[in-house]
Amino acid sequence: MIDDLLERMRQMSAANEEPLRRTAEAIVATGRADGLVRPAGAGHSLVAVMETFFRAGGLAFVRPLWHERILPLASAGGSTSAEREPGLGRGVAEAAGIRPEDTVIVYSTSGVNPYPVEIAQAARAAGAQVVAVTSVAASRRAPLRAGVRLMDVVDVVIDTQVPPGDVTWPLAAPVTAPVSSLANTCVWAEVLRRVHDLAPEVPCWRSANIEGNDELNRVLEERFGPRIPEL
């Protein structure tokens, strides 16, 4: 039953070979310049931000861009309203101290609301490399709430190919089985593989549930904690 989902991921990966490579190169350059990877997203795109930050096998030099108002667990309807509110994303980005050596990755399936668009615009104004993980098809179908689309204001676009409405089942007339979180996770795993192949020395977190890794992680916390207070 999952064959169609696996095929979606294969097709997405193959279609994004160039932007995946460029994203990995940007992240390697960020690490070597002592910069930070800054993931951002709202609503369910926060799943991808969590996947990027402080997890086993993940990069250590990651500090997320976020605001409590865009967290669905705090208020589902409120998070949707906040994502559409002009000024919130720009304020988050401008307060974050984004630097030219940083790489900012903005996850947004539709890529049309002010919050992700403003973060991308502010990050580019700060001189950072900005990557959009978005769906071109979904974005073209969505109402244009920010005046421009996320994919039009970034340096690199990774197209998740998520269908408009984010539904995949039943195949003939889909109404359920959203795929954006799976696609975002697949994208990040692809990026991490390329980062490792380019620079095996990049610092990564280890699983806290394997003996001996607590000390290795403690070293990373001491190294990056002054610039990533969330640690």
PDB file of C-alpha atoms in Angstrom:
ATOM      1  CA  MET A   1       0.000   0.000   0.000  1.00  0.00           C
ATOM      2  CA  ILE A   2       2.921   2.377   0.540  1.00  0.00           C
ATOM      3  CA  ASP A   3       4.452   1.795  -2.889  1.00  0.00           C
ATOM      4  CA  ASP A   4       3.046   5.072  -4.228  1.00  0.00           C
ATOM      5  CA  LEU A   5       4.558   6.997  -1.308  1.00  0.00           C
ATOM      6  CA  LEU A   6       7.967   5.427  -1.850  1.00  0.00           C
ATOM      7  CA  GLU A   7       7.764   6.261  -5.539  1.00  0.00           C
ATOM      8  CA  ARG A   8       6.895   9.869  -4.680  1.00  0.00           C
ATOM      9  CA  MET A   9      10.018  10.138  -2.558  1.00  0.00           C
ATOM     10  CA  ARG A  10      12.195   8.586  -5.282  1.00  0.00           C
ATOM     11  CA  GLN A  11      10.875  10.973  -7.897  1.00  0.00           C
ATOM     12  CA  MET A  12      11.268  13.969  -5.610  1.00  0.00           C
ATOM     13  CA  SER A  13      14.862  13.079  -4.793  1.00  0.00           C
ATOM     14  CA  ALA A  14      15.793  12.571  -8.430  1.00  0.00           C
ATOM     15  CA  ALA A  15      14.163  15.835  -9.509  1.00  0.00           C
ATOM     16  CA  ASN A  16      16.006  17.849  -6.843  1.00  0.00           C
ATOM     17  CA  GLU A  17      19.561  16.605  -7.297  1.00  0.00           C
ATOM     18  CA  GLU A  18      20.954  20.068  -8.078  1.00  0.00           C
ATOM     19  CA  PRO A  19      19.215  22.033  -5.277  1.00  0.00           C
ATOM     20  CA  LEU A  20      20.042  19.273  -2.778  1.00  0.00           C
ATOM     21  CA  ARG A  21      23.707  19.550  -3.774  1.00  0.00           C
ATOM     22  CA  ARG A  22      23.664  23.330  -3.492  1.00  0.00           C
ATOM     23  CA  THR A  23      22.026  23.154  -0.071  1.00  0.00           C
ATOM     24  CA  ALA A  24      24.621  20.702   1.197  1.00  0.00           C
ATOM     25  CA  GLU A  25      27.438  22.899  -0.120  1.00  0.00           C
ATOM     26  CA  ALA A  26      25.948  25.947   1.588  1.00  0.00           C
ATOM     27  CA  ILE A  27      25.696  24.091   4.901  1.00  0.00           C
ATOM     28  CA  VAL A  28      29.286  22.861   4.668  1.00  0.00           C
ATOM     29  CA  ALA A  29      30.431  26.430   3.990  1.00  0.00           C
ATOM     30  CA  THR A  30      28.384  27.608   6.961  1.00  0.00           C
ATOM     31  CA  GLY A  31      29.997  25.055   9.253  1.00  0.00           C
ATOM     32  CA  ARG A  32      33.497  25.929   8.123  1.00  0.00           C
ATOM     33  CA  ALA A  33      32.800  29.645   8.622  1.00  0.00           C
ATOM     34  CA  ASP A  34      31.512  29.012  12.152  1.00  0.00           C
ATOM     35  CA  GLY A  35      28.007  29.982  11.104  1.00  0.00           C
ATOM     36  CA  LEU A  36      24.674  28.446  11.987  1.00  0.00           C
ATOM     37  CA  VAL A  37      21.974  26.594  10.089  1.00  0.00           C
ATOM     38  CA  ARG A  38      18.687  28.370  10.861  1.00  0.00           C
ATOM     39  CA  PRO A  39      15.567  26.269  10.082  1.00  0.00           C
ATOM     40  CA  ALA A  40      12.140  27.912  10.148  1.00  0.00           C
ATOM     41  CA  GLY A  41       8.550  26.888   9.577  1.00  0.00           C
ATOM     42  CA  ALA A  42       5.044  27.313  10.932  1.00  0.00           C
ATOM     43  CA  GLY A  43       2.175  24.948  11.650  1.00  0.00           C
ATOM     44  CA  HIS A  44       2.998  21.391  10.669  1.00  0.00           C
ATOM     45  CA  SER A  45       6.185  22.570   8.970  1.00  0.00           C
ATOM     46  CA  LEU A  46       7.521  22.851  12.517  1.00  0.00           C
ATOM     47  CA  VAL A  47       7.847  19.062  12.360  1.00  0.00           C
ATOM     48  CA  ALA A  48      10.682  19.627   9.901  1.00  0.00           C
ATOM     49  CA  VAL A  49      12.271  22.238  12.170  1.00  0.00           C
ATOM     50  CA  MET A  50      12.243  19.707  15.011  1.00  0.00           C
ATOM     51  CA  GLU A  51      13.786  17.130  12.682  1.00  0.00           C
ATOM     52  CA  THR A  52      16.607  19.559  11.975  1.00  0.00           C
ATOM     53  CA  PHE A  53      17.361  20.608  15.565  1.00  0.00           C
ATOM     54  CA  PHE A  54      19.134  18.681  18.367  1.00  0.00           C
ATOM     55  CA  ARG A  55      18.492  15.111  17.366  1.00  0.00           C
ATOM     56  CA  ALA A  56      20.590  11.972  17.067  1.00  0.00           C
ATOM     57  CA  GLY A  57      22.534  12.060  13.822  1.00  0.00           C
ATOM     58  CA  GLY A  58      21.702  15.715  13.220  1.00  0.00           C
ATOM     59  CA  LEU A  59      24.016  18.680  12.770  1.00  0.00           C
ATOM     60  CA  ALA A  60      25.178  20.367  15.959  1.00  0.00           C
ATOM     61  CA  PHE A  61      25.396  23.919  14.559  1.00  0.00           C
ATOM     62  CA  VAL A  62      21.641  24.420  14.163  1.00  0.00           C
ATOM     63  CA  ARG A  63      19.551  27.090  15.885  1.00  0.00           C
ATOM     64  CA  PRO A  64      15.859  27.249  14.907  1.00  0.00           C
ATOM     65  CA  LEU A  65      13.882  30.368  14.091  1.00  0.00           C
ATOM     66  CA  TRP A  66      10.482  30.134  15.737  1.00  0.00           C
ATOM     67  CA  HIS A  67       7.802  31.902  17.753  1.00  0.00           C
ATOM     68  CA  GLU A  68       5.437  30.380  20.299  1.00  0.00           C
ATOM     69  CA  ARG A  69       2.418  31.741  18.427  1.00  0.00           C
ATOM     70  CA  ILE A  70       3.054  29.534  15.390  1.00  0.00           C
ATOM     71  CA  LEU A  71       3.026  26.306  17.455  1.00  0.00           C
ATOM     72  CA  PRO A  72      -0.226  24.369  16.770  1.00  0.00           C
ATOM     73  CA  LEU A  73      -0.090  22.635  20.174  1.00  0.00           C
ATOM     74  CA  ALA A  74      -0.469  26.015  21.869  1.00  0.00           C
ATOM     75  CA  SER A  75      -3.438  27.003  19.698  1.00  0.00           C
ATOM     76  CA  ALA A  76      -4.285  25.275  16.432  1.00  0.00           C
ATOM     77  CA  GLY A  77      -6.405  28.071  15.013  1.00  0.00           C
ATOM     78  CA  GLY A  78      -4.144  30.694  16.512  1.00  0.00           C
ATOM     79  CA  SER A  79      -1.102  29.262  14.764  1.00  0.00           C
ATOM     80  CA  THR A  80      -2.841  29.589  11.390  1.00  0.00           C
ATOM     81  CA  SER A  81      -3.763  33.191  12.122  1.00  0.00           C
ATOM     82  CA  ALA A  82      -0.223  33.986  13.292  1.00  0.00           C
ATOM     83  CA  GLU A  83       1.311  32.540  10.110  1.00  0.00           C
ATOM     84  CA  ARG A  84      -0.844  34.950   8.099  1.00  0.00           C
ATOM     85  CA  GLU A  85      -0.055  37.982  10.244  1.00  0.00           C
ATOM     86  CA  PRO A  86       2.186  40.531   8.507  1.00  0.00           C
ATOM     87  CA  GLY A  87       5.258  41.479  10.490  1.00  0.00           C
ATOM     88  CA  LEU A  88       5.599  38.437  12.753  1.00  0.00           C
ATOM     89  CA  GLY A  89       8.081  36.557  10.566  1.00  0.00           C
ATOM     90  CA  ARG A  90      10.147  39.661   9.910  1.00  0.00           C
ATOM     91  CA  GLY A  91      10.332  40.372  13.627  1.00  0.00           C
ATOM     92  CA  VAL A  92      11.469  36.814  14.378  1.00  0.00           C
ATOM     93  CA  ALA A  93      14.181  36.945  11.723  1.00  0.00           C
ATOM     94  CA  GLU A  94      15.448  40.406  12.616  1.00  0.00           C
ATOM     95  CA  ALA A  95      15.685  39.501  16.304  1.00  0.00           C
ATOM     96  CA  ALA A  96      17.624  36.314  15.536  1.00  0.00           C
ATOM     97  CA  GLY A  97      20.922  37.914  14.609  1.00  0.00           C
ATOM     98  CA  ILE A  98      21.220  36.119  11.264  1.00  0.00           C
ATOM     99  CA  ARG A  99      24.708  36.493   9.793  1.00  0.00           C
ATOM    100  CA  PRO A 100      26.027  36.288   6.217  1.00  0.00           C
ATOM    101  CA  GLU A 101      27.767  32.987   6.970  1.00  0.00           C
ATOM    102  CA  ASP A 102      24.482  31.352   8.041  1.00  0.00           C
ATOM    103  CA  THR A 103      22.231  29.106   5.969  1.00  0.00           C
ATOM    104  CA  VAL A 104      18.513  29.633   6.511  1.00  0.00           C
ATOM    105  CA  ILE A 105      16.153  26.819   5.545  1.00  0.00           C
ATOM    106  CA  VAL A 106      12.479  27.770   5.359  1.00  0.00           C
ATOM    107  CA  TYR A 107       9.962  24.926   5.304  1.00  0.00           C
ATOM    108  CA  SER A 108       6.538  25.832   3.927  1.00  0.00           C
ATOM    109  CA  THR A 109       4.466  23.598   1.698  1.00  0.00           C
ATOM    110  CA  SER A 110       2.346  26.427   0.301  1.00  0.00           C
ATOM    111  CA  GLY A 111       4.961  29.162   0.667  1.00  0.00           C
ATOM    112  CA  VAL A 112       2.422  31.980   0.429  1.00  0.00           C
ATOM    113  CA  ASN A 113       1.872  33.206   3.987  1.00  0.00           C
ATOM    114  CA  PRO A 114       3.708  36.226   5.417  1.00  0.00           C
ATOM    115  CA  TYR A 115       5.536  34.349   8.178  1.00  0.00           C
ATOM    116  CA  PRO A 116       7.810  32.130   6.012  1.00  0.00           C
ATOM    117  CA  VAL A 117       8.117  34.704   3.229  1.00  0.00           C
ATOM    118  CA  GLU A 118       9.210  37.466   5.600  1.00  0.00           C
ATOM    119  CA  ILE A 119      11.789  35.233   7.273  1.00  0.00           C
ATOM    120  CA  ALA A 120      13.277  34.419   3.875  1.00  0.00           C
ATOM    121  CA  GLN A 121      13.331  38.070   2.819  1.00  0.00           C
ATOM    122  CA  ALA A 122      14.957  39.224   6.072  1.00  0.00           C
ATOM    123  CA  ALA A 123      17.534  36.435   5.909  1.00  0.00           C
ATOM    124  CA  ARG A 124      18.536  37.371   2.384  1.00  0.00           C
ATOM    125  CA  ALA A 125      18.774  41.015   3.421  1.00  0.00           C
ATOM    126  CA  ALA A 126      21.193  39.880   6.139  1.00  0.00           C
ATOM    127  CA  GLY A 127      23.337  38.207   3.477  1.00  0.00           C
ATOM    128  CA  ALA A 128      22.603  34.581   4.401  1.00  0.00           C
ATOM    129  CA  GLN A 129      22.023  31.784   1.908  1.00  0.00           C
ATOM    130  CA  VAL A 130      18.307  30.975   1.947  1.00  0.00           C
ATOM    131  CA  VAL A 131      16.773  27.640   0.956  1.00  0.00           C
ATOM    132  CA  ALA A 132      13.054  27.018   0.513  1.00  0.00           C
ATOM    133  CA  VAL A 133      11.676  23.519   1.036  1.00  0.00           C
ATOM    134  CA  THR A 134       8.283  23.955  -0.560  1.00  0.00           C
ATOM    135  CA  SER A 135       5.873  22.521  -3.107  1.00  0.00           C
ATOM    136  CA  VAL A 136       5.837  24.408  -6.391  1.00  0.00           C
ATOM    137  CA  ALA A 137       2.473  22.924  -7.386  1.00  0.00           C
ATOM    138  CA  ALA A 138       0.844  23.655  -4.031  1.00  0.00           C
ATOM    139  CA  SER A 139       2.264  27.167  -3.968  1.00  0.00           C
ATOM    140  CA  ARG A 140       0.925  28.006  -7.411  1.00  0.00           C
ATOM    141  CA  ARG A 141      -2.565  26.911  -6.335  1.00  0.00           C
ATOM    142  CA  ALA A 142      -2.588  28.676  -2.955  1.00  0.00           C
ATOM    143  CA  PRO A 143      -3.943  32.208  -2.369  1.00  0.00           C
ATOM    144  CA  LEU A 144      -1.125  34.749  -2.461  1.00  0.00           C
ATOM    145  CA  ARG A 145      -1.242  36.269   1.027  1.00  0.00           C
ATOM    146  CA  ALA A 146       2.243  37.799   1.231  1.00  0.00           C
ATOM    147  CA  GLY A 147       2.365  39.473  -2.176  1.00  0.00           C
ATOM    148  CA  VAL A 148       5.101  37.096  -3.333  1.00  0.00           C
ATOM    149  CA  ARG A 149       5.761  33.383  -3.027  1.00  0.00           C
ATOM    150  CA  LEU A 150       8.522  31.905  -0.894  1.00  0.00           C
ATOM    151  CA  MET A 151      10.034  30.144  -3.903  1.00  0.00           C
ATOM    152  CA  ASP A 152      10.500  33.513  -5.631  1.00  0.00           C
ATOM    153  CA  VAL A 153      12.539  35.171  -2.855  1.00  0.00           C
ATOM    154  CA  VAL A 154      15.175  32.528  -2.006  1.00  0.00           C
ATOM    155  CA  ASP A 155      18.509  31.346  -3.385  1.00  0.00           C
ATOM    156  CA  VAL A 156      17.645  27.639  -3.651  1.00  0.00           C
ATOM    157  CA  VAL A 157      14.288  25.906  -4.076  1.00  0.00           C
ATOM    158  CA  ILE A 158      13.822  22.263  -3.122  1.00  0.00           C
ATOM    159  CA  ASP A 159      10.487  21.192  -4.598  1.00  0.00           C
ATOM    160  CA  THR A 160       8.833  18.549  -2.406  1.00  0.00           C
ATOM    161  CA  GLN A 161       6.236  17.933  -5.134  1.00  0.00           C
ATOM    162  CA  VAL A 162       3.522  17.689  -2.472  1.00  0.00           C
ATOM    163  CA  PRO A 163       0.120  17.864  -4.188  1.00  0.00           C
ATOM    164  CA  PRO A 164      -2.162  20.850  -3.543  1.00  0.00           C
ATOM    165  CA  GLY A 165      -4.132  20.170  -0.394  1.00  0.00           C
ATOM    166  CA  ASP A 166      -1.418  17.819   0.928  1.00  0.00           C
ATOM    167  CA  VAL A 167      -3.562  14.691   0.447  1.00  0.00           C
ATOM    168  CA  THR A 168      -2.666  11.457  -1.351  1.00  0.00           C
ATOM    169  CA  TRP A 169      -5.387   8.856  -0.651  1.00  0.00           C
ATOM    170  CA  PRO A 170      -7.481   7.383  -2.236  1.00  0.00           C
ATOM    171  CA  LEU A 171      -5.421   7.774  -5.368  1.00  0.00           C
ATOM    172  CA  ALA A 172      -8.412   8.506  -7.602  1.00  0.00           C
ATOM    173  CA  ALA A 173      -9.826  11.257  -5.371  1.00  0.00           C
ATOM    174  CA  PRO A 174      -7.507  11.963  -2.423  1.00  0.00           C
ATOM    175  CA  VAL A 175      -8.907  13.349   0.818  1.00  0.00           C
ATOM    176  CA  THR A 176      -6.417  12.094   3.430  1.00  0.00           C
ATOM    177  CA  ALA A 177      -2.856  10.806   4.068  1.00  0.00           C
ATOM    178  CA  PRO A 178      -0.851  14.074   3.993  1.00  0.00           C
ATOM    179  CA  VAL A 179       2.684  13.648   2.719  1.00  0.00           C
ATOM    180  CA  SER A 180       4.462  16.949   3.416  1.00  0.00           C
ATOM    181  CA  SER A 181       6.078  15.838   6.701  1.00  0.00           C
ATOM    182  CA  LEU A 182       7.413  12.688   5.041  1.00  0.00           C
ATOM    183  CA  ALA A 183       8.734  14.717   2.129  1.00  0.00           C
ATOM    184  CA  ASN A 184      10.443  17.251   4.406  1.00  0.00           C
ATOM    185  CA  THR A 185      12.087  14.495   6.427  1.00  0.00           C
ATOM    186  CA  CYS A 186      13.280  12.819   3.249  1.00  0.00           C
ATOM    187  CA  VAL A 187      14.720  16.118   2.004  1.00  0.00           C
ATOM    188  CA  TRP A 188      16.671  16.680   5.199  1.00  0.00           C
ATOM    189  CA  ALA A 189      18.014  13.125   5.230  1.00  0.00           C
ATOM    190  CA  GLU A 190      19.177  13.600   1.634  1.00  0.00           C
ATOM    191  CA  VAL A 191      20.873  16.866   2.579  1.00  0.00           C
ATOM    192  CA  LEU A 192      22.642  15.305   5.579  1.00  0.00           C
ATOM    193  CA  ARG A 193      24.001  12.474   3.440  1.00  0.00           C
ATOM    194  CA  ARG A 194      25.458  14.976   1.000  1.00  0.00           C
ATOM    195  CA  VAL A 195      26.875  17.123   3.792  1.00  0.00           C
ATOM    196  CA  HIS A 196      28.639  14.109   5.255  1.00  0.00           C
ATOM    197  CA  ASP A 197      30.052  13.080   1.889  1.00  0.00           C
ATOM    198  CA  LEU A 198      31.422  16.598   1.373  1.00  0.00           C
ATOM    199  CA  ALA A 199      32.694  17.086   4.933  1.00  0.00           C
ATOM    200  CA  PRO A 200      32.721  13.982   7.169  1.00  0.00           C
ATOM    201  CA  GLU A 201      34.180  16.092   9.973  1.00  0.00           C
ATOM    202  CA  VAL A 202      31.050  18.206  10.540  1.00  0.00           C
ATOM    203  CA  PRO A 203      29.892  17.893  14.174  1.00  0.00           C
ATOM    204  CA  CYS A 204      26.777  15.793  14.703  1.00  0.00           C
ATOM    205  CA  TRP A 205      24.780  14.831  17.763  1.00  0.00           C
ATOM    206  CA  ARG A 206      24.904  11.227  18.950  1.00  0.00           C
ATOM    207  CA  SER A 207      22.030   9.210  20.387  1.00  0.00           C
ATOM    208  CA  ALA A 208      21.762   9.748  24.135  1.00  0.00           C
ATOM    209  CA  ASN A 209      20.570   6.158  24.442  1.00  0.00           C
ATOM    210  CA  ILE A 210      23.885   4.618  23.422  1.00  0.00           C
ATOM    211  CA  GLU A 211      26.536   4.200  26.096  1.00  0.00           C
ATOM    212  CA  GLY A 212      29.319   6.781  25.964  1.00  0.00           C
ATOM    213  CA  ASN A 213      27.525   9.371  23.852  1.00  0.00           C
ATOM    214  CA  ASP A 214      26.526  11.691  26.701  1.00  0.00           C
ATOM    215  CA  GLU A 215      30.102  12.907  27.028  1.00  0.00           C
ATOM    216  CA  LEU A 216      30.450  13.454  23.279  1.00  0.00           C
ATOM    217  CA  ASN A 217      27.235  15.477  23.254  1.00  0.00           C
ATOM    218  CA  ARG A 218      28.362  17.454  26.299  1.00  0.00           C
ATOM    219  CA  VAL A 219      31.418  18.620  24.377  1.00  0.00           C
ATOM    220  CA  LEU A 220      29.164  19.877  21.582  1.00  0.00           C
ATOM    221  CA  GLU A 221      26.886  21.609  24.077  1.00  0.00           C
ATOM    222  CA  GLU A 222      29.865  23.443  25.559  1.00  0.00           C
ATOM    223  CA  ARG A 223      31.068  24.414  22.096  1.00  0.00           C
ATOM    224  CA  PHE A 224      27.777  25.641  20.645  1.00  0.00           C
ATOM    225  CA  GLY A 225      25.757  26.508  23.742  1.00  0.00           C
ATOM    226  CA  PRO A 226      26.923  30.143  23.913  1.00  0.00           C
ATOM    227  CA  ARG A 227      25.403  30.775  20.461  1.00  0.00           C
ATOM    228  CA  ILE A 228      22.469  28.345  20.722  1.00  0.00           C
ATOM    229  CA  PRO A 229      20.777  29.112  24.050  1.00  0.00           C
ATOM    230  CA  GLU A 230      18.015  26.575  23.294  1.00  0.00           C
ATOM    231  CA  LEU A 231      20.587  23.866  24.075  1.00  0.00           C
TER     232      LEU A 231
END
